[in-house]
Structure formats: structure tokens, C-alpha cells
Amino acid sequence: MSELEASAGKPNLTPILDMVFQLITFFMLVINFKAASLDLNLRLPVVGSARPVDTRGQTSLLVLNVDQNGELKVYGRPQPVAQYIAREAHVELMAARMTSDDLAAGKELPTTVVIRADRATPFRYLNRVLQECQKNGFRRFALKAMNKEESS
Amino acid sequence: MSRRRRRHQSTEEVELNLAAMLDMAFQLLAFFILTFRPGPVEGQINLRLPPPVGITTEGTAKPGETLSTTEVPKGLNTLVVSVFANEGGRIASMGVGENRINTLPGLDTKLQQVFSDKATPFDQVIIQVGGRLRYDELMKVVEVCTRQTLPDGQKLAKLSFVEAPD
């Protein structure tokens, strides 16, 4: 920096720019777009033995949010249960056939259905979702719960 | 003339205008801070849910005829756990087979008794649930079931749900 600049009181912006870029890098790394598929208004049940998510290398997950009125919500939008699950099963079947040729319609799909239901949801609504999934070939399920009560 | 110009250029300093870049960086930072919403730490219970099948044998034998098959009927290796709900959707009572149970520790003890027997034929459980039962109550029963260990050392993961009339 020249003497003239220093005397003009021009601040050195380089360190602040460095710091801001570090912060941007941090937020870019921790941003999680998958969280958008979760309905955070649902109050999940608390189950002590619920384990943290372990996909074992499997990335194909179908997240279904079921509220206490039995409404299926995907990315915040209500969806008709039967049609939505049938459509997703068809998509998953097409995707699975790209890796394994002998997968016929109605056979077990490799996708895990992640059920996120409100703790007050009656079983009859949940069962409707489960049955539709089973009818369309889903067999692997993960029932979501909290390990401990959320502090509000 | 040209020599003079070259000398003049070499003394010039290239200066970046960092203020504009800093403005943009702050805009990006503001966006990431405002959209940052850490996801909740959730756990899960993994299950393998085959569709429920009838527990009676589809026999081809005629009355009076002896069954020649050596296959164990599916109903014989399936344990039925019933869960009845009260008006509020809470667990009113439970049953394992013919036995009536009122508490979750009681259910745990009963299932441990059943599965600790080396000769137990059961390797899967059908949970018969009242339609009113709340999801959090159901999860308590599922938790007790998935805690059980089969005689071969595997954890019980084959569960099916059937809706029982309220």
C-alpha cells in the first residue's frame, strides 16, 4: 500500500473478504437440500431405541410425511396416497431396472420407504399408507422417531 | 519515446476494487445465513414388512385325506400380538396369542419367554392393531418387538401390521 493510500484512510479489505469467503464455504458445505423433503411441523414419537439413519450405502429413499389427519405431504404439498405411491413405485422400478434386469413389476423394490408420521396419527391412516406401499412392491420400511424429546 | 512509456507502465500498480467483491460476498453470506435451517436429528426403526398373509393352510387335500406335505404352514411360525386402543388412542390392553397383557414390560417379558425357547417355531410377528391407536403408542409396541432376539441370534425384524376392528 502506498503512503498516499494509507494517509487517505483506505481500509484493507483483504482480511474481511477472506473471512467472508470462509463463512460462505462453511454454509455451502452444511446446506442440506434433503431437509426440504421433511415436514418439520410433524411431531415425531419419541422412541429410545431409534437409531440414527444408516442407509448402508443405499441412497434410494422415499420419504412420506403423514400428518395426524392422514394426509400425505410431499415437499409440503398434499398428495393423493394411492396415486402418488403408485407413481413413485413405477419410477423406482424403472430406476432399479437400469441396474438389475430381472426385476419384474410387483417384485420387491430396493427402495426404503421412510415413514414420518405425527405421533397422534391414528393407525388406520398409517395402515392405508403401508398397504399401498406393500401393494406396489415396497418391503423395506424405516419408521422415523426422535431419540429424545425435542427442547422447545 | 517507447522506452519512456515502458518505464512508466512498470511503475503503475494494478489495484483490484475489493469493495464490489465484498458486496457480492456479503450478499451470498446473507442468503446462506437466512436459508440455513439445520435438520432435526432423527432416529429410525428399520423394518421388513411383508404383506400380511392368511394364517390358514391353503390345502389341496380333501376331507379325510392325510396331508403329504412336510412344509410348515405359514400360520405356525407367525406370532400374533394384539393391541387394543381406548377412546383416546392409547393402549388399553394387549395380547400375545391367547394371553392377555396390560403393560409394555409385561409384553416384553412374555415375548422374551416365547423367543428364548430354542424350539419356538416363531420367526415373524403380526401385530393386530386397533384403528384408533396413535402412532406413538404403536411405536412403543414395535420397539418392544424389535428388541427381541430369535433363537438363531438374529434380531426380530419381520413384522406385519393388520388393522383390527375397534
PDB file of C-alpha atoms in Angstrom:
ATOM      1  CA  MET A   1       0.000   0.000   0.000  1.00  0.00           C
ATOM      2  CA  SER A   2       1.396   3.369  -0.955  1.00  0.00           C
ATOM      3  CA  GLU A   3       1.904   6.153   1.530  1.00  0.00           C
ATOM      4  CA  LEU A   4      -0.749   8.184  -0.194  1.00  0.00           C
ATOM      5  CA  GLU A   5      -3.392   5.470   0.276  1.00  0.00           C
ATOM      6  CA  ALA A   6      -2.501   4.954   3.893  1.00  0.00           C
ATOM      7  CA  SER A   7      -2.820   8.598   4.590  1.00  0.00           C
ATOM      8  CA  ALA A   8      -6.220   8.633   2.797  1.00  0.00           C
ATOM      9  CA  GLY A   9      -7.503   6.114   5.383  1.00  0.00           C
ATOM     10  CA  LYS A  10      -8.359   3.416   2.861  1.00  0.00           C
ATOM     11  CA  PRO A  11      -9.130   0.193   4.715  1.00  0.00           C
ATOM     12  CA  ASN A  12      -7.500  -3.065   3.746  1.00  0.00           C
ATOM     13  CA  LEU A  13     -10.442  -5.221   2.666  1.00  0.00           C
ATOM     14  CA  THR A  14      -8.487  -8.394   2.006  1.00  0.00           C
ATOM     15  CA  PRO A  15      -8.799  -9.965   5.518  1.00  0.00           C
ATOM     16  CA  ILE A  16     -12.526  -9.285   5.734  1.00  0.00           C
ATOM     17  CA  LEU A  17     -13.027 -10.753   2.278  1.00  0.00           C
ATOM     18  CA  ASP A  18     -11.068 -13.827   3.329  1.00  0.00           C
ATOM     19  CA  MET A  19     -13.253 -14.242   6.379  1.00  0.00           C
ATOM     20  CA  VAL A  20     -16.486 -13.814   4.421  1.00  0.00           C
ATOM     21  CA  PHE A  21     -15.392 -16.410   1.874  1.00  0.00           C
ATOM     22  CA  GLN A  22     -14.593 -18.816   4.709  1.00  0.00           C
ATOM     23  CA  LEU A  23     -18.109 -18.322   6.074  1.00  0.00           C
ATOM     24  CA  ILE A  24     -19.666 -18.817   2.635  1.00  0.00           C
ATOM     25  CA  THR A  25     -17.693 -22.023   2.193  1.00  0.00           C
ATOM     26  CA  PHE A  26     -18.937 -23.248   5.570  1.00  0.00           C
ATOM     27  CA  PHE A  27     -22.593 -22.569   4.764  1.00  0.00           C
ATOM     28  CA  MET A  28     -22.258 -24.106   1.304  1.00  0.00           C
ATOM     29  CA  LEU A  29     -20.875 -27.291   2.820  1.00  0.00           C
ATOM     30  CA  VAL A  30     -23.502 -27.652   5.535  1.00  0.00           C
ATOM     31  CA  ILE A  31     -26.524 -26.734   3.415  1.00  0.00           C
ATOM     32  CA  ASN A  32     -28.837 -29.713   3.182  1.00  0.00           C
ATOM     33  CA  PHE A  33     -31.397 -29.696   0.410  1.00  0.00           C
ATOM     34  CA  LYS A  34     -32.824 -33.033   1.586  1.00  0.00           C
ATOM     35  CA  ALA A  35     -34.260 -31.285   4.636  1.00  0.00           C
ATOM     36  CA  ALA A  36     -36.795 -29.677   2.300  1.00  0.00           C
ATOM     37  CA  SER A  37     -38.492 -33.058   1.858  1.00  0.00           C
ATOM     38  CA  LEU A  38     -39.129 -33.286   5.605  1.00  0.00           C
ATOM     39  CA  ASP A  39     -42.276 -31.783   7.049  1.00  0.00           C
ATOM     40  CA  LEU A  40     -40.861 -30.157  10.157  1.00  0.00           C
ATOM     41  CA  ASN A  41     -44.323 -29.406  11.542  1.00  0.00           C
ATOM     42  CA  LEU A  42     -44.811 -33.082  12.368  1.00  0.00           C
ATOM     43  CA  ARG A  43     -44.207 -34.086  15.965  1.00  0.00           C
ATOM     44  CA  LEU A  44     -42.488 -37.450  15.757  1.00  0.00           C
ATOM     45  CA  PRO A  45     -42.880 -40.017  18.525  1.00  0.00           C
ATOM     46  CA  VAL A  46     -40.048 -40.464  20.993  1.00  0.00           C
ATOM     47  CA  VAL A  47     -38.501 -43.923  20.982  1.00  0.00           C
ATOM     48  CA  GLY A  48     -35.329 -44.563  22.931  1.00  0.00           C
ATOM     49  CA  SER A  49     -34.022 -47.295  20.654  1.00  0.00           C
ATOM     50  CA  ALA A  50     -34.452 -45.323  17.418  1.00  0.00           C
ATOM     51  CA  ARG A  51     -31.090 -45.345  15.679  1.00  0.00           C
ATOM     52  CA  PRO A  52     -29.614 -42.560  13.572  1.00  0.00           C
ATOM     53  CA  VAL A  53     -30.107 -43.022   9.846  1.00  0.00           C
ATOM     54  CA  ASP A  54     -27.891 -45.712   8.361  1.00  0.00           C
ATOM     55  CA  THR A  55     -28.541 -46.182   4.663  1.00  0.00           C
ATOM     56  CA  ARG A  56     -25.654 -48.684   4.297  1.00  0.00           C
ATOM     57  CA  GLY A  57     -24.653 -47.160   1.012  1.00  0.00           C
ATOM     58  CA  GLN A  58     -28.216 -47.286  -0.241  1.00  0.00           C
ATOM     59  CA  THR A  59     -29.341 -43.903  -1.432  1.00  0.00           C
ATOM     60  CA  SER A  60     -32.818 -44.674  -2.728  1.00  0.00           C
ATOM     61  CA  LEU A  61     -35.247 -43.423  -0.116  1.00  0.00           C
ATOM     62  CA  LEU A  62     -38.891 -42.481  -0.463  1.00  0.00           C
ATOM     63  CA  VAL A  63     -39.858 -40.055   2.304  1.00  0.00           C
ATOM     64  CA  LEU A  64     -43.560 -39.957   3.181  1.00  0.00           C
ATOM     65  CA  ASN A  65     -44.857 -37.402   5.680  1.00  0.00           C
ATOM     66  CA  VAL A  66     -48.221 -38.357   7.180  1.00  0.00           C
ATOM     67  CA  ASP A  67     -49.967 -35.815   9.371  1.00  0.00           C
ATOM     68  CA  GLN A  68     -52.495 -36.561  12.113  1.00  0.00           C
ATOM     69  CA  ASN A  69     -55.396 -36.339   9.670  1.00  0.00           C
ATOM     70  CA  GLY A  70     -53.821 -38.993   7.470  1.00  0.00           C
ATOM     71  CA  GLU A  71     -52.836 -36.520   4.773  1.00  0.00           C
ATOM     72  CA  LEU A  72     -49.742 -37.459   2.813  1.00  0.00           C
ATOM     73  CA  LYS A  73     -47.469 -34.464   2.292  1.00  0.00           C
ATOM     74  CA  VAL A  74     -44.537 -34.327  -0.064  1.00  0.00           C
ATOM     75  CA  TYR A  75     -42.452 -31.144  -0.112  1.00  0.00           C
ATOM     76  CA  GLY A  76     -45.264 -29.512   1.846  1.00  0.00           C
ATOM     77  CA  ARG A  77     -47.964 -30.347  -0.692  1.00  0.00           C
ATOM     78  CA  PRO A  78     -50.774 -32.815  -0.005  1.00  0.00           C
ATOM     79  CA  GLN A  79     -50.803 -35.757  -2.395  1.00  0.00           C
ATOM     80  CA  PRO A  80     -53.381 -38.471  -3.089  1.00  0.00           C
ATOM     81  CA  VAL A  81     -51.986 -41.556  -1.307  1.00  0.00           C
ATOM     82  CA  ALA A  82     -52.693 -44.305  -3.844  1.00  0.00           C
ATOM     83  CA  GLN A  83     -51.768 -42.374  -6.977  1.00  0.00           C
ATOM     84  CA  TYR A  84     -48.610 -40.864  -5.518  1.00  0.00           C
ATOM     85  CA  ILE A  85     -47.238 -44.160  -4.202  1.00  0.00           C
ATOM     86  CA  ALA A  86     -48.087 -45.991  -7.442  1.00  0.00           C
ATOM     87  CA  ARG A  87     -46.313 -43.284  -9.445  1.00  0.00           C
ATOM     88  CA  GLU A  88     -43.245 -43.379  -7.204  1.00  0.00           C
ATOM     89  CA  ALA A  89     -43.164 -47.193  -7.355  1.00  0.00           C
ATOM     90  CA  HIS A  90     -43.179 -47.007 -11.143  1.00  0.00           C
ATOM     91  CA  VAL A  91     -40.291 -44.518 -11.106  1.00  0.00           C
ATOM     92  CA  GLU A  92     -38.327 -46.650  -8.641  1.00  0.00           C
ATOM     93  CA  LEU A  93     -38.970 -49.754 -10.732  1.00  0.00           C
ATOM     94  CA  MET A  94     -37.655 -48.031 -13.845  1.00  0.00           C
ATOM     95  CA  ALA A  95     -34.581 -46.857 -11.940  1.00  0.00           C
ATOM     96  CA  ALA A  96     -33.975 -50.295 -10.421  1.00  0.00           C
ATOM     97  CA  ARG A  97     -34.275 -51.994 -13.808  1.00  0.00           C
ATOM     98  CA  MET A  98     -31.358 -49.963 -15.056  1.00  0.00           C
ATOM     99  CA  THR A  99     -29.122 -51.864 -12.642  1.00  0.00           C
ATOM    100  CA  SER A 100     -30.885 -55.216 -12.472  1.00  0.00           C
ATOM    101  CA  ASP A 101     -32.700 -56.675 -15.470  1.00  0.00           C
ATOM    102  CA  ASP A 102     -34.660 -59.403 -13.705  1.00  0.00           C
ATOM    103  CA  LEU A 103     -36.762 -57.041 -11.595  1.00  0.00           C
ATOM    104  CA  ALA A 104     -40.362 -57.621 -12.617  1.00  0.00           C
ATOM    105  CA  ALA A 105     -43.362 -55.480 -11.764  1.00  0.00           C
ATOM    106  CA  GLY A 106     -44.771 -56.313  -8.312  1.00  0.00           C
ATOM    107  CA  LYS A 107     -41.423 -57.722  -7.108  1.00  0.00           C
ATOM    108  CA  GLU A 108     -39.632 -56.311  -4.083  1.00  0.00           C
ATOM    109  CA  LEU A 109     -38.243 -52.864  -4.779  1.00  0.00           C
ATOM    110  CA  PRO A 110     -34.821 -51.950  -3.392  1.00  0.00           C
ATOM    111  CA  THR A 111     -36.091 -48.598  -2.126  1.00  0.00           C
ATOM    112  CA  THR A 112     -36.592 -47.935   1.581  1.00  0.00           C
ATOM    113  CA  VAL A 113     -39.817 -46.134   2.430  1.00  0.00           C
ATOM    114  CA  VAL A 114     -39.194 -43.632   5.207  1.00  0.00           C
ATOM    115  CA  ILE A 115     -42.407 -43.021   7.127  1.00  0.00           C
ATOM    116  CA  ARG A 116     -42.523 -39.758   9.083  1.00  0.00           C
ATOM    117  CA  ALA A 117     -45.848 -39.683  10.850  1.00  0.00           C
ATOM    118  CA  ASP A 118     -47.158 -37.380  13.518  1.00  0.00           C
ATOM    119  CA  ARG A 119     -47.299 -39.008  16.942  1.00  0.00           C
ATOM    120  CA  ALA A 120     -51.087 -38.515  17.084  1.00  0.00           C
ATOM    121  CA  THR A 121     -51.775 -40.165  13.721  1.00  0.00           C
ATOM    122  CA  PRO A 122     -54.294 -42.983  14.173  1.00  0.00           C
ATOM    123  CA  PHE A 123     -53.130 -46.376  12.930  1.00  0.00           C
ATOM    124  CA  ARG A 124     -55.913 -46.638  10.346  1.00  0.00           C
ATOM    125  CA  TYR A 125     -54.390 -43.750   8.360  1.00  0.00           C
ATOM    126  CA  LEU A 126     -50.891 -45.109   8.689  1.00  0.00           C
ATOM    127  CA  ASN A 127     -52.036 -48.570   7.674  1.00  0.00           C
ATOM    128  CA  ARG A 128     -53.555 -47.177   4.485  1.00  0.00           C
ATOM    129  CA  VAL A 129     -50.144 -45.786   3.500  1.00  0.00           C
ATOM    130  CA  LEU A 130     -48.347 -49.007   4.469  1.00  0.00           C
ATOM    131  CA  GLN A 131     -50.760 -51.153   2.497  1.00  0.00           C
ATOM    132  CA  GLU A 132     -50.426 -49.003  -0.595  1.00  0.00           C
ATOM    133  CA  CYS A 133     -46.645 -49.278  -0.338  1.00  0.00           C
ATOM    134  CA  GLN A 134     -46.791 -53.055   0.084  1.00  0.00           C
ATOM    135  CA  LYS A 135     -49.216 -53.372  -2.812  1.00  0.00           C
ATOM    136  CA  ASN A 136     -46.728 -51.554  -5.029  1.00  0.00           C
ATOM    137  CA  GLY A 137     -43.761 -53.720  -4.087  1.00  0.00           C
ATOM    138  CA  PHE A 138     -42.090 -51.801  -1.271  1.00  0.00           C
ATOM    139  CA  ARG A 139     -40.917 -54.065   1.563  1.00  0.00           C
ATOM    140  CA  ARG A 140     -38.235 -52.094   3.344  1.00  0.00           C
ATOM    141  CA  PHE A 141     -39.523 -49.520   5.762  1.00  0.00           C
ATOM    142  CA  ALA A 142     -37.973 -47.121   8.215  1.00  0.00           C
ATOM    143  CA  LEU A 143     -40.264 -45.660  10.855  1.00  0.00           C
ATOM    144  CA  LYS A 144     -38.941 -42.307  11.988  1.00  0.00           C
ATOM    145  CA  ALA A 145     -38.825 -41.255  15.627  1.00  0.00           C
ATOM    146  CA  MET A 146     -36.854 -38.964  17.877  1.00  0.00           C
ATOM    147  CA  ASN A 147     -34.325 -40.352  20.337  1.00  0.00           C
ATOM    148  CA  LYS A 148     -35.347 -37.855  22.953  1.00  0.00           C
ATOM    149  CA  GLU A 149     -37.958 -35.171  23.408  1.00  0.00           C
ATOM    150  CA  GLU A 150     -37.133 -32.018  21.480  1.00  0.00           C
ATOM    151  CA  SER A 151     -36.466 -28.998  23.672  1.00  0.00           C
ATOM    152  CA  SER A 152     -38.702 -26.156  22.516  1.00  0.00           C
TER     153      SER A 152
ATOM    154  CA  MET B   1       9.612   7.666 -26.641  1.00  0.00           C
ATOM    155  CA  SER B   2       8.713   3.975 -26.433  1.00  0.00           C
ATOM    156  CA  ARG B   3      11.392   3.405 -23.815  1.00  0.00           C
ATOM    157  CA  ARG B   4       9.898   6.158 -21.688  1.00  0.00           C
ATOM    158  CA  ARG B   5       6.379   4.663 -21.924  1.00  0.00           C
ATOM    159  CA  ARG B   6       7.573   1.195 -20.863  1.00  0.00           C
ATOM    160  CA  ARG B   7       9.259   2.610 -17.803  1.00  0.00           C
ATOM    161  CA  HIS B   8       6.086   4.478 -16.907  1.00  0.00           C
ATOM    162  CA  GLN B   9       3.956   1.264 -17.149  1.00  0.00           C
ATOM    163  CA  SER B  10       6.244  -0.739 -14.902  1.00  0.00           C
ATOM    164  CA  THR B  11       5.764   1.711 -12.052  1.00  0.00           C
ATOM    165  CA  GLU B  12       1.922   1.508 -12.272  1.00  0.00           C
ATOM    166  CA  GLU B  13       0.271  -0.729  -9.675  1.00  0.00           C
ATOM    167  CA  VAL B  14      -2.716  -2.871 -10.612  1.00  0.00           C
ATOM    168  CA  GLU B  15      -5.316  -2.423  -7.951  1.00  0.00           C
ATOM    169  CA  LEU B  16      -8.425  -4.572  -7.588  1.00  0.00           C
ATOM    170  CA  ASN B  17     -11.591  -2.968  -6.384  1.00  0.00           C
ATOM    171  CA  LEU B  18     -12.344  -5.283  -3.485  1.00  0.00           C
ATOM    172  CA  ALA B  19     -15.392  -3.354  -2.329  1.00  0.00           C
ATOM    173  CA  ALA B  20     -17.559  -4.744  -5.136  1.00  0.00           C
ATOM    174  CA  MET B  21     -16.396  -8.260  -4.465  1.00  0.00           C
ATOM    175  CA  LEU B  22     -17.040  -7.815  -0.760  1.00  0.00           C
ATOM    176  CA  ASP B  23     -20.576  -6.602  -1.508  1.00  0.00           C
ATOM    177  CA  MET B  24     -21.267  -9.713  -3.515  1.00  0.00           C
ATOM    178  CA  ALA B  25     -19.728 -11.952  -0.876  1.00  0.00           C
ATOM    179  CA  PHE B  26     -21.914 -10.386   1.808  1.00  0.00           C
ATOM    180  CA  GLN B  27     -24.988 -10.937  -0.352  1.00  0.00           C
ATOM    181  CA  LEU B  28     -24.094 -14.610  -0.675  1.00  0.00           C
ATOM    182  CA  LEU B  29     -23.402 -14.858   3.037  1.00  0.00           C
ATOM    183  CA  ALA B  30     -26.753 -13.266   3.871  1.00  0.00           C
ATOM    184  CA  PHE B  31     -28.516 -15.756   1.596  1.00  0.00           C
ATOM    185  CA  PHE B  32     -26.866 -18.757   3.223  1.00  0.00           C
ATOM    186  CA  ILE B  33     -27.486 -17.462   6.746  1.00  0.00           C
ATOM    187  CA  LEU B  34     -31.161 -16.770   6.050  1.00  0.00           C
ATOM    188  CA  THR B  35     -31.805 -20.123   4.361  1.00  0.00           C
ATOM    189  CA  PHE B  36     -29.821 -22.137   6.907  1.00  0.00           C
ATOM    190  CA  ARG B  37     -32.154 -24.454   8.737  1.00  0.00           C
ATOM    191  CA  PRO B  38     -30.432 -27.399  10.380  1.00  0.00           C
ATOM    192  CA  GLY B  39     -32.430 -30.628  10.042  1.00  0.00           C
ATOM    193  CA  PRO B  40     -33.573 -32.375  13.219  1.00  0.00           C
ATOM    194  CA  VAL B  41     -31.568 -35.313  14.479  1.00  0.00           C
ATOM    195  CA  GLU B  42     -33.941 -38.179  13.866  1.00  0.00           C
ATOM    196  CA  GLY B  43     -33.639 -41.860  14.518  1.00  0.00           C
ATOM    197  CA  GLN B  44     -35.473 -44.693  12.868  1.00  0.00           C
ATOM    198  CA  ILE B  45     -36.565 -48.264  13.346  1.00  0.00           C
ATOM    199  CA  ASN B  46     -35.864 -50.389  10.292  1.00  0.00           C
ATOM    200  CA  LEU B  47     -38.445 -52.994   9.470  1.00  0.00           C
ATOM    201  CA  ARG B  48     -39.073 -55.509   6.794  1.00  0.00           C
ATOM    202  CA  LEU B  49     -42.792 -55.570   6.257  1.00  0.00           C
ATOM    203  CA  PRO B  50     -44.053 -58.354   4.049  1.00  0.00           C
ATOM    204  CA  PRO B  51     -47.738 -58.037   3.200  1.00  0.00           C
ATOM    205  CA  PRO B  52     -49.847 -59.957   5.721  1.00  0.00           C
ATOM    206  CA  VAL B  53     -50.747 -63.460   4.577  1.00  0.00           C
ATOM    207  CA  GLY B  54     -53.537 -65.720   5.741  1.00  0.00           C
ATOM    208  CA  ILE B  55     -52.513 -67.984   8.566  1.00  0.00           C
ATOM    209  CA  THR B  56     -54.571 -70.926   7.424  1.00  0.00           C
ATOM    210  CA  THR B  57     -53.090 -73.506   5.099  1.00  0.00           C
ATOM    211  CA  GLU B  58     -54.286 -73.470   1.545  1.00  0.00           C
ATOM    212  CA  GLY B  59     -54.581 -77.205   1.336  1.00  0.00           C
ATOM    213  CA  THR B  60     -55.420 -79.260  -1.678  1.00  0.00           C
ATOM    214  CA  ALA B  61     -56.270 -82.278   0.470  1.00  0.00           C
ATOM    215  CA  LYS B  62     -59.816 -83.489   0.554  1.00  0.00           C
ATOM    216  CA  PRO B  63     -61.691 -84.231   3.782  1.00  0.00           C
ATOM    217  CA  GLY B  64     -60.408 -87.396   5.381  1.00  0.00           C
ATOM    218  CA  GLU B  65     -57.205 -87.309   3.343  1.00  0.00           C
ATOM    219  CA  THR B  66     -53.811 -87.015   5.064  1.00  0.00           C
ATOM    220  CA  LEU B  67     -51.609 -84.068   4.103  1.00  0.00           C
ATOM    221  CA  SER B  68     -48.462 -85.350   2.452  1.00  0.00           C
ATOM    222  CA  THR B  69     -46.584 -82.039   2.560  1.00  0.00           C
ATOM    223  CA  THR B  70     -43.736 -81.569   5.039  1.00  0.00           C
ATOM    224  CA  GLU B  71     -43.861 -77.773   4.799  1.00  0.00           C
ATOM    225  CA  VAL B  72     -44.820 -75.987   7.987  1.00  0.00           C
ATOM    226  CA  PRO B  73     -47.958 -73.908   7.443  1.00  0.00           C
ATOM    227  CA  LYS B  74     -47.152 -70.192   7.430  1.00  0.00           C
ATOM    228  CA  GLY B  75     -49.504 -69.548  10.332  1.00  0.00           C
ATOM    229  CA  LEU B  76     -47.474 -71.760  12.641  1.00  0.00           C
ATOM    230  CA  ASN B  77     -44.322 -69.615  12.527  1.00  0.00           C
ATOM    231  CA  THR B  78     -46.205 -66.351  12.964  1.00  0.00           C
ATOM    232  CA  LEU B  79     -46.852 -64.979  16.415  1.00  0.00           C
ATOM    233  CA  VAL B  80     -49.903 -62.729  16.696  1.00  0.00           C
ATOM    234  CA  VAL B  81     -49.645 -59.763  19.049  1.00  0.00           C
ATOM    235  CA  SER B  82     -52.888 -57.852  19.521  1.00  0.00           C
ATOM    236  CA  VAL B  83     -53.007 -54.242  20.665  1.00  0.00           C
ATOM    237  CA  PHE B  84     -56.332 -52.715  21.621  1.00  0.00           C
ATOM    238  CA  ALA B  85     -56.858 -48.964  21.836  1.00  0.00           C
ATOM    239  CA  ASN B  86     -59.059 -46.929  24.143  1.00  0.00           C
ATOM    240  CA  GLU B  87     -61.125 -43.906  23.103  1.00  0.00           C
ATOM    241  CA  GLY B  88     -58.102 -41.582  23.294  1.00  0.00           C
ATOM    242  CA  GLY B  89     -55.992 -43.811  21.063  1.00  0.00           C
ATOM    243  CA  ARG B  90     -53.825 -45.048  23.944  1.00  0.00           C
ATOM    244  CA  ILE B  91     -53.057 -48.700  24.599  1.00  0.00           C
ATOM    245  CA  ALA B  92     -55.933 -50.265  26.522  1.00  0.00           C
ATOM    246  CA  SER B  93     -54.637 -53.818  26.593  1.00  0.00           C
ATOM    247  CA  MET B  94     -52.523 -56.234  24.627  1.00  0.00           C
ATOM    248  CA  GLY B  95     -52.453 -59.909  23.926  1.00  0.00           C
ATOM    249  CA  VAL B  96     -49.895 -62.453  22.824  1.00  0.00           C
ATOM    250  CA  GLY B  97     -51.719 -65.392  21.353  1.00  0.00           C
ATOM    251  CA  GLU B  98     -54.347 -66.249  23.939  1.00  0.00           C
ATOM    252  CA  ASN B  99     -52.640 -64.423  26.814  1.00  0.00           C
ATOM    253  CA  ARG B 100     -53.891 -61.024  27.912  1.00  0.00           C
ATOM    254  CA  ILE B 101     -51.228 -58.456  28.898  1.00  0.00           C
ATOM    255  CA  ASN B 102     -51.747 -54.977  30.288  1.00  0.00           C
ATOM    256  CA  THR B 103     -48.325 -53.347  30.317  1.00  0.00           C
ATOM    257  CA  LEU B 104     -45.401 -52.960  27.936  1.00  0.00           C
ATOM    258  CA  PRO B 105     -42.885 -54.524  30.377  1.00  0.00           C
ATOM    259  CA  GLY B 106     -45.321 -57.433  30.606  1.00  0.00           C
ATOM    260  CA  LEU B 107     -45.318 -57.733  26.823  1.00  0.00           C
ATOM    261  CA  ASP B 108     -41.527 -57.620  26.788  1.00  0.00           C
ATOM    262  CA  THR B 109     -41.309 -60.395  29.378  1.00  0.00           C
ATOM    263  CA  LYS B 110     -43.822 -62.554  27.521  1.00  0.00           C
ATOM    264  CA  LEU B 111     -42.048 -62.152  24.182  1.00  0.00           C
ATOM    265  CA  GLN B 112     -38.711 -62.917  25.801  1.00  0.00           C
ATOM    266  CA  GLN B 113     -40.222 -66.124  27.177  1.00  0.00           C
ATOM    267  CA  VAL B 114     -41.533 -67.084  23.757  1.00  0.00           C
ATOM    268  CA  PHE B 115     -38.355 -66.365  21.822  1.00  0.00           C
ATOM    269  CA  SER B 116     -35.932 -67.712  24.419  1.00  0.00           C
ATOM    270  CA  ASP B 117     -37.351 -71.180  23.807  1.00  0.00           C
ATOM    271  CA  LYS B 118     -34.966 -72.854  21.359  1.00  0.00           C
ATOM    272  CA  ALA B 119     -37.804 -74.871  19.924  1.00  0.00           C
ATOM    273  CA  THR B 120     -40.001 -71.885  19.223  1.00  0.00           C
ATOM    274  CA  PRO B 121     -41.467 -72.073  15.720  1.00  0.00           C
ATOM    275  CA  PHE B 122     -41.983 -68.316  15.503  1.00  0.00           C
ATOM    276  CA  ASP B 123     -39.780 -66.154  13.306  1.00  0.00           C
ATOM    277  CA  GLN B 124     -42.186 -63.341  12.495  1.00  0.00           C
ATOM    278  CA  VAL B 125     -44.828 -61.325  14.264  1.00  0.00           C
ATOM    279  CA  ILE B 126     -48.164 -59.993  13.100  1.00  0.00           C
ATOM    280  CA  ILE B 127     -49.263 -57.001  15.141  1.00  0.00           C
ATOM    281  CA  GLN B 128     -53.022 -56.701  15.121  1.00  0.00           C
ATOM    282  CA  VAL B 129     -53.733 -53.068  15.885  1.00  0.00           C
ATOM    283  CA  GLY B 130     -56.896 -51.155  16.638  1.00  0.00           C
ATOM    284  CA  GLY B 131     -57.524 -48.439  14.045  1.00  0.00           C
ATOM    285  CA  ARG B 132     -57.674 -45.705  16.692  1.00  0.00           C
ATOM    286  CA  LEU B 133     -54.258 -46.434  18.173  1.00  0.00           C
ATOM    287  CA  ARG B 134     -51.929 -43.453  17.993  1.00  0.00           C
ATOM    288  CA  TYR B 135     -48.618 -43.767  16.147  1.00  0.00           C
ATOM    289  CA  ASP B 136     -46.531 -43.069  19.255  1.00  0.00           C
ATOM    290  CA  GLU B 137     -48.297 -45.877  21.127  1.00  0.00           C
ATOM    291  CA  LEU B 138     -47.757 -48.232  18.210  1.00  0.00           C
ATOM    292  CA  MET B 139     -44.065 -47.362  18.148  1.00  0.00           C
ATOM    293  CA  LYS B 140     -43.746 -48.435  21.778  1.00  0.00           C
ATOM    294  CA  VAL B 141     -45.060 -51.882  20.843  1.00  0.00           C
ATOM    295  CA  VAL B 142     -42.842 -52.022  17.744  1.00  0.00           C
ATOM    296  CA  GLU B 143     -39.854 -51.093  19.891  1.00  0.00           C
ATOM    297  CA  VAL B 144     -40.561 -53.958  22.283  1.00  0.00           C
ATOM    298  CA  CYS B 145     -40.937 -56.385  19.362  1.00  0.00           C
ATOM    299  CA  THR B 146     -37.778 -55.306  17.547  1.00  0.00           C
ATOM    300  CA  ARG B 147     -35.816 -55.668  20.801  1.00  0.00           C
ATOM    301  CA  GLN B 148     -36.441 -59.429  20.766  1.00  0.00           C
ATOM    302  CA  THR B 149     -33.790 -61.865  19.631  1.00  0.00           C
ATOM    303  CA  LEU B 150     -34.727 -65.012  17.746  1.00  0.00           C
ATOM    304  CA  PRO B 151     -33.231 -68.375  18.780  1.00  0.00           C
ATOM    305  CA  ASP B 152     -30.799 -68.155  15.819  1.00  0.00           C
ATOM    306  CA  GLY B 153     -29.341 -64.939  17.259  1.00  0.00           C
ATOM    307  CA  GLN B 154     -30.964 -62.606  14.710  1.00  0.00           C
ATOM    308  CA  LYS B 155     -33.000 -59.609  15.800  1.00  0.00           C
ATOM    309  CA  LEU B 156     -36.705 -59.837  15.080  1.00  0.00           C
ATOM    310  CA  ALA B 157     -37.334 -57.561  12.102  1.00  0.00           C
ATOM    311  CA  LYS B 158     -40.098 -59.343  10.206  1.00  0.00           C
ATOM    312  CA  LEU B 159     -43.273 -57.643  11.295  1.00  0.00           C
ATOM    313  CA  SER B 160     -46.634 -57.197   9.663  1.00  0.00           C
ATOM    314  CA  PHE B 161     -49.487 -54.940  10.674  1.00  0.00           C
ATOM    315  CA  VAL B 162     -53.138 -55.812  10.464  1.00  0.00           C
ATOM    316  CA  GLU B 163     -55.933 -53.438  11.377  1.00  0.00           C
ATOM    317  CA  ALA B 164     -58.302 -54.851  13.944  1.00  0.00           C
ATOM    318  CA  PRO B 165     -61.832 -53.500  14.338  1.00  0.00           C
ATOM    319  CA  ASP B 166     -62.179 -51.051  17.266  1.00  0.00           C
TER     320      ASP B 166
END
